[in-house]
GROMACS .gro file of C-alpha atoms in nm:
model
  157
    1MET     CA    1   7.051   9.285   4.828
    2GLU     CA    2   7.131   9.033   4.561
    3LYS     CA    3   6.865   8.790   4.447
    4GLU     CA    4   6.882   8.504   4.203
    5PHE     CA    5   6.629   8.386   3.948
    6THR     CA    6   6.630   8.031   3.816
    7PHE     CA    7   6.391   7.862   3.578
    8SER     CA    8   6.337   7.523   3.430
    9TYR     CA    9   6.232   7.380   3.097
   10ARG     CA   10   6.232   7.045   2.925
   11HIS     CA   11   6.431   6.987   2.607
   12LEU     CA   12   6.292   6.694   2.410
   13LYS     CA   13   6.483   6.553   2.115
   14SER     CA   14   6.191   6.466   1.888
   15ILE     CA   15   5.818   6.481   1.831
   16ASP     CA   16   5.795   6.118   1.948
   17GLU     CA   17   5.849   6.237   2.306
   18LEU     CA   18   5.544   6.468   2.303
   19THR     CA   19   5.210   6.385   2.464
   20ASP     CA   20   4.901   6.343   2.244
   21ASP     CA   21   4.780   6.695   2.335
   22GLN     CA   22   5.122   6.841   2.254
   23LYS     CA   23   5.130   6.661   1.918
   24LYS     CA   24   4.779   6.787   1.839
   25VAL     CA   25   4.855   7.152   1.910
   26PHE     CA   26   5.195   7.131   1.739
   27ALA     CA   27   5.032   6.993   1.421
   28ALA     CA   28   4.796   7.291   1.428
   29ALA     CA   29   5.092   7.532   1.467
   30GLU     CA   30   5.258   7.369   1.165
   31LYS     CA   31   4.936   7.421   0.966
   32ALA     CA   32   4.924   7.785   1.076
   33CYS     CA   33   5.286   7.837   0.976
   34LYS     CA   34   5.195   7.757   0.615
   35LYS     CA   35   4.952   8.053   0.619
   36ALA     CA   36   5.212   8.304   0.739
   37TYR     CA   37   5.264   8.615   0.529
   38ALA     CA   38   5.637   8.688   0.553
   39PRO     CA   39   5.759   8.828   0.219
   40TYR     CA   40   6.012   9.060   0.386
   41SER     CA   41   6.178   8.850   0.656
   42LYS     CA   42   6.117   8.515   0.481
   43PHE     CA   43   6.073   8.379   0.836
   44LYS     CA   44   5.733   8.217   0.877
   45VAL     CA   45   5.596   8.150   1.223
   46GLY     CA   46   5.288   7.953   1.323
   47ALA     CA   47   5.122   7.940   1.662
   48ALA     CA   48   4.831   7.739   1.796
   49LEU     CA   49   4.643   7.737   2.122
   50LEU     CA   50   4.484   7.423   2.262
   51LEU     CA   51   4.201   7.533   2.486
   52ASN     CA   52   4.066   7.344   2.786
   53ASP     CA   53   3.763   7.235   2.581
   54ASP     CA   54   3.999   7.099   2.307
   55THR     CA   55   3.926   7.388   2.067
   56LEU     CA   56   4.225   7.491   1.855
   57VAL     CA   57   4.296   7.857   1.776
   58LEU     CA   58   4.559   7.930   1.511
   59GLY     CA   59   4.775   8.230   1.431
   60SER     CA   60   5.056   8.308   1.188
   61ASN     CA   61   5.285   8.605   1.151
   62GLN     CA   62   5.152   8.873   0.917
   63GLU     CA   63   5.410   9.121   0.789
   64ASN     CA   64   5.354   9.459   0.630
   65LYS     CA   65   5.571   9.694   0.425
   66ALA     CA   66   5.514   9.958   0.690
   67TYR     CA   67   5.717   9.800   0.971
   68PRO     CA   68   5.618   9.743   1.250
   69ALA     CA   69   5.255   9.728   1.140
   70GLY     CA   70   5.260   9.346   1.121
   71LEU     CA   71   5.194   9.102   1.402
   72CYS     CA   72   5.370   8.795   1.533
   73ALA     CA   73   5.198   8.456   1.518
   74GLU     CA   74   5.171   8.429   1.896
   75ARG     CA   75   4.983   8.758   1.925
   76VAL     CA   76   4.755   8.676   1.630
   77ALA     CA   77   4.653   8.349   1.802
   78LEU     CA   78   4.613   8.505   2.146
   79PHE     CA   79   4.419   8.808   2.021
   80SER     CA   80   4.192   8.579   1.818
   81TYR     CA   81   4.133   8.374   2.132
   82GLY     CA   82   4.056   8.691   2.326
   83ALA     CA   83   3.809   8.808   2.064
   84GLN     CA   84   3.629   8.476   2.016
   85HIS     CA   85   3.697   8.207   2.277
   86ASN     CA   86   3.809   8.379   2.595
   87THR     CA   87   3.607   8.177   2.845
   88GLN     CA   88   3.747   7.828   2.774
   89GLY     CA   89   4.099   7.882   2.909
   90ILE     CA   90   4.428   7.805   2.739
   91LYS     CA   91   4.596   7.470   2.805
   92ILE     CA   92   4.895   7.480   2.564
   93LEU     CA   93   5.050   7.734   2.326
   94ALA     CA   94   5.265   7.578   2.050
   95ILE     CA   95   5.500   7.778   1.829
   96THR     CA   96   5.697   7.671   1.522
   97SER     CA   97   5.888   7.846   1.244
   98ASN     CA   98   6.020   7.803   0.895
   99GLY     CA   99   6.305   8.007   0.755
  100SER     CA  100   6.680   8.047   0.758
  101MET     CA  101   6.695   8.320   1.023
  102LEU     CA  102   6.808   8.070   1.287
  103LYS     CA  103   7.083   7.811   1.263
  104ASN     CA  104   7.026   7.448   1.363
  105ASP     CA  105   7.208   7.491   1.693
  106GLN     CA  106   7.005   7.796   1.803
  107PHE     CA  107   6.687   7.792   2.008
  108PHE     CA  108   6.376   7.960   1.873
  109SER     CA  109   6.203   8.188   2.121
  110PRO     CA  110   5.920   8.443   2.118
  111CYS     CA  111   5.998   8.814   2.110
  112GLY     CA  112   5.958   9.030   2.420
  113GLY     CA  113   5.628   9.180   2.305
  114CYS     CA  114   5.476   8.836   2.257
  115ARG     CA  115   5.604   8.724   2.596
  116GLN     CA  116   5.427   9.016   2.763
  117VAL     CA  117   5.102   8.933   2.581
  118MET     CA  118   5.139   8.567   2.685
  119ALA     CA  119   5.175   8.683   3.045
  120GLU     CA  120   4.864   8.900   3.013
  121TYR     CA  121   4.653   8.605   2.900
  122ALA     CA  122   4.791   8.380   3.177
  123SER     CA  123   4.699   8.654   3.424
  124MET     CA  124   4.352   8.697   3.272
  125GLN     CA  125   4.274   8.327   3.313
  126GLU     CA  126   4.445   8.319   3.653
  127ALA     CA  127   4.630   8.002   3.555
  128PRO     CA  128   4.950   7.922   3.368
  129TYR     CA  129   4.954   7.737   3.038
  130GLU     CA  130   5.228   7.528   2.885
  131ILE     CA  131   5.442   7.672   2.606
  132LEU     CA  132   5.579   7.434   2.344
  133ILE     CA  133   5.843   7.560   2.099
  134LYS     CA  134   5.994   7.366   1.808
  135ASN     CA  135   6.356   7.441   1.723
  136GLU     CA  136   6.518   7.423   1.379
  137ASP     CA  137   6.691   7.095   1.471
  138GLY     CA  138   6.355   6.925   1.534
  139SER     CA  139   6.386   6.934   1.913
  140PHE     CA  140   6.129   7.094   2.143
  141LEU     CA  141   6.145   7.326   2.441
  142ILE     CA  142   5.862   7.297   2.690
  143PHE     CA  143   5.798   7.564   2.953
  144GLU     CA  144   5.540   7.516   3.227
  145SER     CA  145   5.444   7.882   3.210
  146ILE     CA  146   5.536   8.217   3.059
  147TYR     CA  147   5.701   8.314   3.386
  148ASN     CA  148   5.988   8.080   3.296
  149LEU     CA  149   6.045   8.291   2.983
  150LEU     CA  150   5.956   8.630   3.129
  151PRO     CA  151   6.009   8.643   3.504
  152PHE     CA  152   5.949   9.017   3.543
  153THR     CA  153   5.634   9.102   3.351
  154PHE     CA  154   5.527   9.462   3.315
  155GLY     CA  155   5.383   9.570   3.649
  156THR     CA  156   5.558   9.301   3.858
  157LYS     CA  157   5.606   9.394   4.222
   0.00000   0.00000   0.00000
């Protein structure tokens, strides 16, 4: 039996097309990106969560000489949320980067491990949250939920 999976996302050309909430959480992700520790890859990533009570939780990638002991920005933000704010609920996760790893015509996207953690937190709160990703060309990808980026999470039936 053959089945087909389709997904949707929005591709916005500039920050001017974002909502006020999206702009707020993106600005926080940009701030977090500046705190990234990436001396090995030279690819800094910042992430921010906007919670349902308007709290912002930030995370940045933290590398280590002993690969893979570091953590991605998305997981730092989500684990911080889990440890400190896990009753408010996540509304939006914004992710941005700084570095020459990607070319202007390439999309930036979270790694598989981060996608699985994103799915875990959506499952924990029993509700999806929006994912906002800034590309190197200044455009944005907006996904309504992690299931548009990771359709078959670990343990899917």
